[in-house]
Coordinates of C-alpha atoms (C1' of nucleotides) in Angstrom, one line a residue:
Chain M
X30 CA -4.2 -7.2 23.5
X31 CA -6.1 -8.5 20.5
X32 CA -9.6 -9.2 21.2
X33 CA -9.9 -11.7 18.3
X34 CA -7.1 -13.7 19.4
X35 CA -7.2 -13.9 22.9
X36 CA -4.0 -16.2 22.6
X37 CA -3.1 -16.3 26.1
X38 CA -4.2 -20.0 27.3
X39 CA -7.0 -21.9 25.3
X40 CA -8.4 -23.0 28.6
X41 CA -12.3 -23.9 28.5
X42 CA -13.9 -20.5 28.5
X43 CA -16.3 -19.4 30.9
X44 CA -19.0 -22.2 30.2
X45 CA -20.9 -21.0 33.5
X46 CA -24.5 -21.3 32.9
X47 CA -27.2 -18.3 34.0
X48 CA -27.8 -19.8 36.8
X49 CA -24.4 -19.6 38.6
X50 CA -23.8 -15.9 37.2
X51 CA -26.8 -15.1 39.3
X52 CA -25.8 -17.0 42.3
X53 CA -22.5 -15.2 42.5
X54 CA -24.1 -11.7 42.2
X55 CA -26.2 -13.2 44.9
X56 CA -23.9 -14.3 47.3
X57 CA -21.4 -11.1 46.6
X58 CA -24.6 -9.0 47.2
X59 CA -25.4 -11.1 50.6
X60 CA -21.8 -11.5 51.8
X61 CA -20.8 -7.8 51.1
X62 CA -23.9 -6.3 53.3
X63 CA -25.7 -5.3 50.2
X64 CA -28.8 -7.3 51.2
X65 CA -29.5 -7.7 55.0
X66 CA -30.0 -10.0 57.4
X67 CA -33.6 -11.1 56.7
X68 CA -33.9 -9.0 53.8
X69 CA -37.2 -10.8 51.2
X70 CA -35.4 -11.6 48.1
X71 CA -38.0 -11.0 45.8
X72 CA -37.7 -13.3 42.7
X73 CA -39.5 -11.0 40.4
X74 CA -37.6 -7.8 41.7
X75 CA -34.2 -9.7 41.2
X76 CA -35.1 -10.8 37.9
X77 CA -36.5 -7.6 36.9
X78 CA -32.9 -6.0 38.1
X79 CA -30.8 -8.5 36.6
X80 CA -32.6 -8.8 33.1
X81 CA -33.6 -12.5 33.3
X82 CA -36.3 -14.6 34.2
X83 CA -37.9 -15.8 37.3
X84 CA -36.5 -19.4 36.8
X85 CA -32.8 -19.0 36.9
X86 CA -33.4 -16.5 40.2
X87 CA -35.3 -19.2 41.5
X88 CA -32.7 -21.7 40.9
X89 CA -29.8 -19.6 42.0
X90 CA -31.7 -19.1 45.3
X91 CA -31.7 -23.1 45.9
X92 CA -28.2 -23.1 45.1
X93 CA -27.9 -20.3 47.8
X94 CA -30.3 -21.9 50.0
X95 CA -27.7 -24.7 50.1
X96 CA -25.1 -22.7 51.0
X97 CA -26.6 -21.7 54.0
X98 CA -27.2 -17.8 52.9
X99 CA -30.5 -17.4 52.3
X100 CA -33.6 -19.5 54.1
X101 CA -36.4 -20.5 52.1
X102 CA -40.3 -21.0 53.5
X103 CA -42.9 -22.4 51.5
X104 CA -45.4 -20.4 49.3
X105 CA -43.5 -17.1 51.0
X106 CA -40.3 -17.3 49.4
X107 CA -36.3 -16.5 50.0
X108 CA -35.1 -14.2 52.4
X109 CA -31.5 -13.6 53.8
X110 CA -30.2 -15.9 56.3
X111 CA -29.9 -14.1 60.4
X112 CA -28.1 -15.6 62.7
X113 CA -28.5 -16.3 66.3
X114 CA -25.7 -16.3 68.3
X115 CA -26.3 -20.0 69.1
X116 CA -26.2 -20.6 65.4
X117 CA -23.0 -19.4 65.1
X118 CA -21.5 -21.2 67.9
X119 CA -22.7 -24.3 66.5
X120 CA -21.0 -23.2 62.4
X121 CA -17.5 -22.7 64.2
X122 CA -18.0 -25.8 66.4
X123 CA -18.8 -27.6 63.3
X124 CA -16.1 -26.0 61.4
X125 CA -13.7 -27.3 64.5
X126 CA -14.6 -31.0 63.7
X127 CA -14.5 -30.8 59.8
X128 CA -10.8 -29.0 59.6
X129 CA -9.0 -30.8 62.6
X130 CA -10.7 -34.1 60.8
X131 CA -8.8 -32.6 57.5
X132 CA -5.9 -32.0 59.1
X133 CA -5.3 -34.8 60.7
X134 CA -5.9 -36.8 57.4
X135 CA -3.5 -34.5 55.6
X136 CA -1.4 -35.4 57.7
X137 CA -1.8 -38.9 57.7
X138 CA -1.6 -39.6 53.8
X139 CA -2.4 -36.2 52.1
X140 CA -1.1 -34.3 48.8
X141 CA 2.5 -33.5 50.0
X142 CA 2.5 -30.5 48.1
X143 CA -0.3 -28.6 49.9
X144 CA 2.1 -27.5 52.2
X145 CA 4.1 -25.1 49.4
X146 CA 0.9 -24.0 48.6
X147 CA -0.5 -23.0 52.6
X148 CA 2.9 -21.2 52.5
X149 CA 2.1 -19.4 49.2
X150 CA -1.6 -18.3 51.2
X151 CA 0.2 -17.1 54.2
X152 CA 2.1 -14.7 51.9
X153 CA -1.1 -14.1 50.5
X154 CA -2.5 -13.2 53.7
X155 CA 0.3 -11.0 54.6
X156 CA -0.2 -8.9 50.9
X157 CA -3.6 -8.6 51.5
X158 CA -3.2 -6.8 55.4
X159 CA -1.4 -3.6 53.8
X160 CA -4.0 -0.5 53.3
X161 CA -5.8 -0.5 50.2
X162 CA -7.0 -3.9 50.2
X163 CA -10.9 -4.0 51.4
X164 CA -12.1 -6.7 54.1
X165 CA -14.1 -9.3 52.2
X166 CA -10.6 -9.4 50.6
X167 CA -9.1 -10.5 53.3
X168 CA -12.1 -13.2 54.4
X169 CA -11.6 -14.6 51.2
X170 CA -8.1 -15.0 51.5
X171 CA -8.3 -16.9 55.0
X172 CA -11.2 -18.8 53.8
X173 CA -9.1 -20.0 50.7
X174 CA -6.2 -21.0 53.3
X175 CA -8.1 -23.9 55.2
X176 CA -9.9 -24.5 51.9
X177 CA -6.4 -25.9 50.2
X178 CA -6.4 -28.1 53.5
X179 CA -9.6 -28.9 53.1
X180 CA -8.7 -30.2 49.7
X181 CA -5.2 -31.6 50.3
X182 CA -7.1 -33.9 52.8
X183 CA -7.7 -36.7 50.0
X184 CA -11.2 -37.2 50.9
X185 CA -13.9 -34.7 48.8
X186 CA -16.1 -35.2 51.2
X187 CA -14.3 -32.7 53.6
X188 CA -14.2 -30.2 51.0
X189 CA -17.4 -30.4 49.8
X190 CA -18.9 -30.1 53.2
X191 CA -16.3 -26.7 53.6
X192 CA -17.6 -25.3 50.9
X193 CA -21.3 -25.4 52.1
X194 CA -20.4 -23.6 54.7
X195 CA -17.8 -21.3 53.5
X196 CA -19.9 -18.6 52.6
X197 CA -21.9 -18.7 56.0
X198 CA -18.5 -18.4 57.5
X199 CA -17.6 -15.5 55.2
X200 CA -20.7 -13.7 55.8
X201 CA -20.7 -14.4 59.9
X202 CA -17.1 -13.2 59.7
X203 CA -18.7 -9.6 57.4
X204 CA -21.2 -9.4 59.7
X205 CA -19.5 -8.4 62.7
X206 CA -17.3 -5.8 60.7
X207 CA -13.3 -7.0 61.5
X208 CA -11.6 -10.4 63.0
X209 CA -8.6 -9.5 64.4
X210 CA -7.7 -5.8 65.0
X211 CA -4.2 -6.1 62.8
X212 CA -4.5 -8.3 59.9
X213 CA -1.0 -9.3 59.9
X214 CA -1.7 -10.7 63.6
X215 CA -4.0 -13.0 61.5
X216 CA -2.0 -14.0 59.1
X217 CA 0.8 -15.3 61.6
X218 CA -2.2 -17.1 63.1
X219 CA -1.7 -19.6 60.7
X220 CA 2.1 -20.5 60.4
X221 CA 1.9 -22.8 63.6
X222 CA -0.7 -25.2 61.7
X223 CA 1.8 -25.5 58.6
X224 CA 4.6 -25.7 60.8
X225 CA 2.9 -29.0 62.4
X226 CA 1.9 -30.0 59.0
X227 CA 5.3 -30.0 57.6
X228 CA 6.6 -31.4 60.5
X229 CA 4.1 -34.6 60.2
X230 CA 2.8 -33.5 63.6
X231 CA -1.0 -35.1 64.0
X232 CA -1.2 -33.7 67.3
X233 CA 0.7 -30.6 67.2
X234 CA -1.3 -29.7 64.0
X235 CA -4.8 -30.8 65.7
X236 CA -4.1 -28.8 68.6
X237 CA -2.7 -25.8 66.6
X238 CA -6.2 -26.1 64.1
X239 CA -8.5 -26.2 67.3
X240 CA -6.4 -23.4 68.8
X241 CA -6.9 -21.0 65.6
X242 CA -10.4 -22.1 65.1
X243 CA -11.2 -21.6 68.9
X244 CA -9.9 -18.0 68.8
X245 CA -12.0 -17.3 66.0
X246 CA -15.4 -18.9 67.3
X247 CA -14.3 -16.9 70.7
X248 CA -13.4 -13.5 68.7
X249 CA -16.5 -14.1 66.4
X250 CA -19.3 -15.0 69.0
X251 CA -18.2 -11.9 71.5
X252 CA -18.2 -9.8 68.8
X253 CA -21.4 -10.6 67.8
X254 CA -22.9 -10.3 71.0
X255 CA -22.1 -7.3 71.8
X256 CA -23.2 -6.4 68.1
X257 CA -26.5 -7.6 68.8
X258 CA -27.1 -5.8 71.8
X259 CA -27.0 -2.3 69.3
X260 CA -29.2 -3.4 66.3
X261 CA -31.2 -7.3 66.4
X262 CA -29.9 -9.1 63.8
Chain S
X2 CA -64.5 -42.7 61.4
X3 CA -65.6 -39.7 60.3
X4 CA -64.6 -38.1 56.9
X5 CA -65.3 -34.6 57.5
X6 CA -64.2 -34.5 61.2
X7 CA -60.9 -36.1 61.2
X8 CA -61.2 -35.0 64.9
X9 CA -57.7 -37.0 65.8
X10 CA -54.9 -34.7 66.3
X11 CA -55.6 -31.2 64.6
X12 CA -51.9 -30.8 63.0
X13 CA -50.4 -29.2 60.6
X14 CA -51.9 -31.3 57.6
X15 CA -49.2 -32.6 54.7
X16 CA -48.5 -29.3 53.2
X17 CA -45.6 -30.6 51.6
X18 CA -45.2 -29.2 47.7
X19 CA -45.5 -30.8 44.6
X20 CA -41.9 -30.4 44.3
X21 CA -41.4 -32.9 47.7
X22 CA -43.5 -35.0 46.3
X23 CA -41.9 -35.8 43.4
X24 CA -38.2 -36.1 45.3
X25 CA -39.7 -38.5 47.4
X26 CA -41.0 -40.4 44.6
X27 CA -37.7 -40.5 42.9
X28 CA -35.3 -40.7 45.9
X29 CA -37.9 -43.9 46.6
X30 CA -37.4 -44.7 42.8
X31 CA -33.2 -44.3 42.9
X32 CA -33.3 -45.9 46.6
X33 CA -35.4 -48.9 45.6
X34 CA -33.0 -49.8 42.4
X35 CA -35.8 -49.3 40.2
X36 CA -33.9 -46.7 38.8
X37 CA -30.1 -48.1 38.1
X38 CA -27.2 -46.2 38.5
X39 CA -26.1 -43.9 35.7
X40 CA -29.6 -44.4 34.2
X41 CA -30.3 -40.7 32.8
X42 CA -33.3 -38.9 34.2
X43 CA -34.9 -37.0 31.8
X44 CA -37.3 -34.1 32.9
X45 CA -39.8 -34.2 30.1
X46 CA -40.6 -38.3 30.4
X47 CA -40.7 -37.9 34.3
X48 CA -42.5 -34.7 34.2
X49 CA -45.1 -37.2 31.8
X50 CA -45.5 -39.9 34.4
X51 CA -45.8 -38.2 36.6
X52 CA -48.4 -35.9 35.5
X53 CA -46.9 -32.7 36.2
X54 CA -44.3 -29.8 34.3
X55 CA -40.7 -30.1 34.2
X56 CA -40.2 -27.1 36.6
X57 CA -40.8 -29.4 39.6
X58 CA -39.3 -32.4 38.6
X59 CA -36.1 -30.4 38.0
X60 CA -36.5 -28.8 41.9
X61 CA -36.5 -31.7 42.9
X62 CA -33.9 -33.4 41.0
X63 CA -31.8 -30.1 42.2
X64 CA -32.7 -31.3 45.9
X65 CA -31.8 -34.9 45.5
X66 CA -28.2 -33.5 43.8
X67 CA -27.3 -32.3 47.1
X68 CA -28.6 -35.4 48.8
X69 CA -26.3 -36.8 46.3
X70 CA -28.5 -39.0 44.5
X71 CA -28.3 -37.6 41.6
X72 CA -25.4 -35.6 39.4
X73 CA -25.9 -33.0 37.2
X74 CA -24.2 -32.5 33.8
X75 CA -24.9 -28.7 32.3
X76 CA -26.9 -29.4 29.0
X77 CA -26.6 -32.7 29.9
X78 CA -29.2 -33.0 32.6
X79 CA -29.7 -35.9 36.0
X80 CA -28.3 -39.5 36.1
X81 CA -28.1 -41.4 39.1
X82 CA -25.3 -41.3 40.9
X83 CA -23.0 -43.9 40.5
X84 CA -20.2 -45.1 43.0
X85 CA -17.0 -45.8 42.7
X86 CA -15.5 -48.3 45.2
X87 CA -13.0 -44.9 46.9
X88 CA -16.2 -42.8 47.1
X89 CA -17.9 -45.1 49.3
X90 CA -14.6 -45.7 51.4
X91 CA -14.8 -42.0 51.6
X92 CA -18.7 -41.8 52.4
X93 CA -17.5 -44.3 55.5
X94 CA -14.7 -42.4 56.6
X95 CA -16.9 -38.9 56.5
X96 CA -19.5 -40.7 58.4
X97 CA -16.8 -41.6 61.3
X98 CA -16.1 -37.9 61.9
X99 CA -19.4 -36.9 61.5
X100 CA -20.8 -39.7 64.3
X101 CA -18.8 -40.0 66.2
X102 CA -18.0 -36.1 67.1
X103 CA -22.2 -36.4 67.1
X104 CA -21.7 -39.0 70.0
X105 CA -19.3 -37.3 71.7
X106 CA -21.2 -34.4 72.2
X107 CA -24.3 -36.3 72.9
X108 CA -22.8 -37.9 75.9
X109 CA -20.9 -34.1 77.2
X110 CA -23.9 -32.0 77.1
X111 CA -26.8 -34.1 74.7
X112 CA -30.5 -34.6 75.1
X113 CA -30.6 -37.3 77.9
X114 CA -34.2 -38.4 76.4
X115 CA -32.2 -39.5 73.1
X116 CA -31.2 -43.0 75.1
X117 CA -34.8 -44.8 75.6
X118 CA -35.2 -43.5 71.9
X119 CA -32.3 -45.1 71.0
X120 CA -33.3 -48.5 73.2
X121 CA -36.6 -48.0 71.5
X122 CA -35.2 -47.9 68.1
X123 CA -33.1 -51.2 68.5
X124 CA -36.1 -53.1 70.0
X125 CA -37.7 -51.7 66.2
X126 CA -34.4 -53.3 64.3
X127 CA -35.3 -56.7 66.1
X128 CA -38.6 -56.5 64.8
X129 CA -38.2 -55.8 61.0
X130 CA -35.0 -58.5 61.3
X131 CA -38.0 -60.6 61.6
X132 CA -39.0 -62.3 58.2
X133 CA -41.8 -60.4 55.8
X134 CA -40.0 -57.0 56.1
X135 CA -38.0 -56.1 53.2
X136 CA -34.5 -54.6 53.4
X137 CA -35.2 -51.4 52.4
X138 CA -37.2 -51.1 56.5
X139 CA -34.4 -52.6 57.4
X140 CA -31.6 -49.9 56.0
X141 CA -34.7 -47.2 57.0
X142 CA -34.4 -48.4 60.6
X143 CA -30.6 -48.6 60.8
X144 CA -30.3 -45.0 59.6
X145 CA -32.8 -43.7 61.9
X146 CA -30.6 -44.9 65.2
X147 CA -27.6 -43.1 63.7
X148 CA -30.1 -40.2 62.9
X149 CA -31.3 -40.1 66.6
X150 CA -27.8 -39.5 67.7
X151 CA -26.7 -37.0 65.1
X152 CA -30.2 -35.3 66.1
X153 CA -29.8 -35.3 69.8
X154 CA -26.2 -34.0 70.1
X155 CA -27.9 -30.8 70.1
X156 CA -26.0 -29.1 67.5
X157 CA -27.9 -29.1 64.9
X158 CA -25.5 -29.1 62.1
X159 CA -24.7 -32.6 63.0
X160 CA -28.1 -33.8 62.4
X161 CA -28.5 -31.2 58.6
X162 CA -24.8 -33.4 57.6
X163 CA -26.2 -36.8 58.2
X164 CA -29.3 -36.0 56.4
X165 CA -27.1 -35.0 53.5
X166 CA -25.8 -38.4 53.4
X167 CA -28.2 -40.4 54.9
X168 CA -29.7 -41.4 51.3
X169 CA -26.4 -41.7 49.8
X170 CA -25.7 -44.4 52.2
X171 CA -29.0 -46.2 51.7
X172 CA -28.3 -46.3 47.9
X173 CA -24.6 -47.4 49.0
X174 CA -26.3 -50.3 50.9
X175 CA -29.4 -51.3 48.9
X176 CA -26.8 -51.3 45.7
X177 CA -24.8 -54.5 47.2
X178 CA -27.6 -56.2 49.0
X179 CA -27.6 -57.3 52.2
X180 CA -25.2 -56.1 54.6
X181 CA -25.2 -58.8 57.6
X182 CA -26.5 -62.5 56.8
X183 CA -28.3 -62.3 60.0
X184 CA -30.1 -58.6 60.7
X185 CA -30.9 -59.7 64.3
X186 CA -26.9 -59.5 64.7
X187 CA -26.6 -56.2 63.2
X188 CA -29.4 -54.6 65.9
X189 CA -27.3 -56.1 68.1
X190 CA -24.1 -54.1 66.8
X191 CA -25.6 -50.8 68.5
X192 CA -26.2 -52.0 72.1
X193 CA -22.3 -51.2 73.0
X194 CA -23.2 -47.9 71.4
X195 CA -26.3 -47.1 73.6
X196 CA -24.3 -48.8 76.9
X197 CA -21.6 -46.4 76.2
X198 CA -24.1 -43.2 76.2
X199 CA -25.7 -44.6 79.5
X200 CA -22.5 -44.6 81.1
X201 CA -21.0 -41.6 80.2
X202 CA -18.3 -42.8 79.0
X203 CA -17.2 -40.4 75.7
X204 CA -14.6 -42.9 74.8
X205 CA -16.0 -46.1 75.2
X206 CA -19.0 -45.0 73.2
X207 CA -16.3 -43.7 70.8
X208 CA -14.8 -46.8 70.3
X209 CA -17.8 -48.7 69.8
X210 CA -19.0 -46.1 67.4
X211 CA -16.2 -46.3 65.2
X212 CA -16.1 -50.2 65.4
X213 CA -19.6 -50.6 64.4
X214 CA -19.4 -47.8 61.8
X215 CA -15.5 -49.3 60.3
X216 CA -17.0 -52.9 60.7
X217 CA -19.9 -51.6 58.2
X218 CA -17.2 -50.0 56.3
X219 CA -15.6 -53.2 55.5
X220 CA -18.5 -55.2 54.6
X221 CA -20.0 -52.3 52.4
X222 CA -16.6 -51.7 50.4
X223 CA -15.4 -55.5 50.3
X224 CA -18.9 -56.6 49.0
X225 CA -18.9 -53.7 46.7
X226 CA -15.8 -54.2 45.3
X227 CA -17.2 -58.1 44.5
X228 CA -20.1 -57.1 43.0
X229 CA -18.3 -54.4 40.7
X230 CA -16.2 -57.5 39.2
X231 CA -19.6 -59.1 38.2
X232 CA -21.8 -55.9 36.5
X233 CA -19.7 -52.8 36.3
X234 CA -21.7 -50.0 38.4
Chain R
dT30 C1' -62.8 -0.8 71.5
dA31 C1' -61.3 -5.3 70.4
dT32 C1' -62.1 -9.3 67.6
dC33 C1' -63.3 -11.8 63.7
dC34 C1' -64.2 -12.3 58.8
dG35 C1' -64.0 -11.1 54.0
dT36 C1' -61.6 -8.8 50.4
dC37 C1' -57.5 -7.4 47.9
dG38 C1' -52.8 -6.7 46.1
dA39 C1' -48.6 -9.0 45.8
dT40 C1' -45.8 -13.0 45.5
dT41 C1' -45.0 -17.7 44.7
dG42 C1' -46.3 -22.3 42.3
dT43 C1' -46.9 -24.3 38.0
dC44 C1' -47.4 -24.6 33.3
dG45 C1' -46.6 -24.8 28.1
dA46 C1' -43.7 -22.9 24.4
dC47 C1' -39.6 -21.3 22.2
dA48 C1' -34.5 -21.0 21.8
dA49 C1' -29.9 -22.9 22.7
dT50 C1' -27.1 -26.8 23.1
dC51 C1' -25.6 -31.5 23.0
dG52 C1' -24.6 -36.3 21.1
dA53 C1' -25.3 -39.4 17.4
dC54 C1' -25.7 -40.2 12.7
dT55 C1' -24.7 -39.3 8.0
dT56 C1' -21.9 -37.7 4.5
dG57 C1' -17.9 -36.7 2.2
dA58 C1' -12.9 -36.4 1.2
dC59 C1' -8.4 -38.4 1.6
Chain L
dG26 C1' -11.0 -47.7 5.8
dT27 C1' -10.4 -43.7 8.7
dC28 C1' -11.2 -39.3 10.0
dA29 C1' -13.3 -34.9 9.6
dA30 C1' -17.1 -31.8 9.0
dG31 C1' -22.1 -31.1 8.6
dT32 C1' -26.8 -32.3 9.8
dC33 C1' -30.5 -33.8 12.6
dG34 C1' -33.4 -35.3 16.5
dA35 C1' -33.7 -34.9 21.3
dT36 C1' -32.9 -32.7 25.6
dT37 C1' -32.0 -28.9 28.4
dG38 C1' -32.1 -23.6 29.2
dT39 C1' -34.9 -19.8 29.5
dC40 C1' -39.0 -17.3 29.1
dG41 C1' -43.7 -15.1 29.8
dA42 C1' -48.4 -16.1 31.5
dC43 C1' -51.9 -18.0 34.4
dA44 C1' -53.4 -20.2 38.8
dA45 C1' -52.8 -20.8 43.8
dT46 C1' -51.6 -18.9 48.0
dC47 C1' -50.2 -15.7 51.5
dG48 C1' -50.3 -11.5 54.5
dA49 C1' -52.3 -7.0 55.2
dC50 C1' -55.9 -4.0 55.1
dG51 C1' -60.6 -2.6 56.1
dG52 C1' -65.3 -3.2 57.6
dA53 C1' -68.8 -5.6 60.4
dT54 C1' -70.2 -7.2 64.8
dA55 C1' -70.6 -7.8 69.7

DNA sequence: TATCCGTCGATTGTCGACAATCGACTTGAC
DNA sequence: GTCAAGTCGATTGTCGACAATCGACGGATA
């Protein structure tokens, strides 16, 4: 590997401003447990720790603010986002109405080659249930499967609105420690939506989405109740 | 009246930051058509107008980003957002799913105080359809009936989307115009709606939701794509 | 002892200045 | 005349410092 010469692809290098580099480390730092629930996020302790200024914290904190991770009050400052069991009902109710919406329009006159590619993720899903691979692994791999549906839908608007509250999802899902006992379980989860996809199935596919997401919302909510009775979130 | 005992109501006086301030000075700015689309906002010669530093001006330019008012170009800086006739058949479509799920859960387990605010509200179309209000009330009060619902279907996620988009769609409509030739017809557009909620009936209102929402829809996008032939937007 | 008020340290809000980057213009060679 | 490289002005990206504000602590008072 020549370090001059990186040859490889001349794609645009990472162009990715301050800003974002902060939000990521952010958001990895929220969504992994590093920071807790309600946790001040001190902009001059954060820039201190990460070698820049107060202004790109402050910026990557809106960006995260948007993303539903961190809350922000006025003249007090950010802190990490808590939940309330009634919040999370309402994120996977929500989440319900986005995805069957995207599904539906995939469906109806989506990319025909998202369904390859929700194949490709369930393999994905599969790799990532063996030992050695750590859980936020695995979020992130479920997460990216309804993104590409999400995206495949034709309208932006559906993604975009996924994506604010992707990492909320992620973290809820962190939160509680596990989804599904075997991770291969959760992985099969999946194939009935692609199977209704493929087979042009609005219906089938809608009802399939709402089952998965219902599980999920039902698994997530329980668990966190019953988490929240040990230590208040 | 009194200046030093504004003995009224003892509220919460307007705390609201510099950096509010400003956004609502520019989302006015955008909203109004003072500023035209893809006019480039330049933080140092808004920051001079308006008296202040860059810092807030480019908070708030961040916030009206994600009310989509504004894009963002790294090194580039803020234009105004500009819209392309798909994006604003998309902005329609999202706002079906959004509403009408919003309606639907309004009517199965809503606020029942939302429908004399929602009687009130279209008693306040009829009155600024009356000549010597501009359109701008107009679009204001039009959004807020939609708002009411989104608000009162108790989830509150509902109500966070259609404030994302809510400006976005007031641009969308002050850009072509006028939207009905007669405004007294188009408060009339939302009685089947608030009928629909009285009754109970999940999908009658739907119906009439995504009628009045699709007939808007039509209007908005046809007149659009008119205008585009004239000035390209 | 409980409550209220003033003080204080810490944090955010805002600012002006410098460095990095971009797009337009000029210059030059072919 | 066309295209490329170099230069320049303007704008954004980042920074450190000062002012404003908040919550907590401590002392005075009833």
């Amino acid at each position: 590997m020549d370090v001059d010469t990186d040859a490889g692809e001349l794609g645009p290098l990472d162009r990715e401003g301050l800003v974002q580099r902060v939000a990521r480390r952010l958001s990895k730092a929220i969504v992994s447990g590093q920071l807790p629930a309600g946790q001040r996020l001190s902009e001059s302790v954060i820039a201190r720790r990460l070698g820049t200024s107060r202004a790109p914290v402050r910026e990557a904190a809106r960006l995260l603010e948007n993303s539903g991770l961190v809350t922000y009050q006025p003249n007090r400052g950010f802190f990490v986002r808590s939940f309330t069991p009634t919040e999370l009902d309402n994120l996977y109710e929500f989440r319900i109405v986005i995805e069957l919406a995207a599904v539906r329009r995939l469906i109806r006159e989506g990319d025909r080659q998202t369904v390859p590619a929700l194949c490709a993720q369930i393999d994905v899903l599969h790799r990532v249930a063996e030992p050695g691979h750590d859980m936020l692994t695995q979020v992130e791999a479920d997460m990216q499967f309804h993104r590409l549906i999400c995206n495949g839908a034709g309208n932006p608007r559906f993604l975009a609105t996924f994506e604010q509250i992707a990492l909320e999802t992620e973290l809820t899902i962190m939160l509680i420690g596990k989804l599904y006992d075997d991770a291969h379980r959760l992985a099969d989860t999946h194939v009935p939506i692609v199977e209704a996809i493929q087979a042009g199935d609005a219906p089938a596919a809608s009802d399939a989405m709402f089952h998965h997401l219902d599980v999920a919302r039902s698994l997530v909510t329980e668990q966190f109740r019953k988490l929240e009775g040990e230590k208040p979130l």
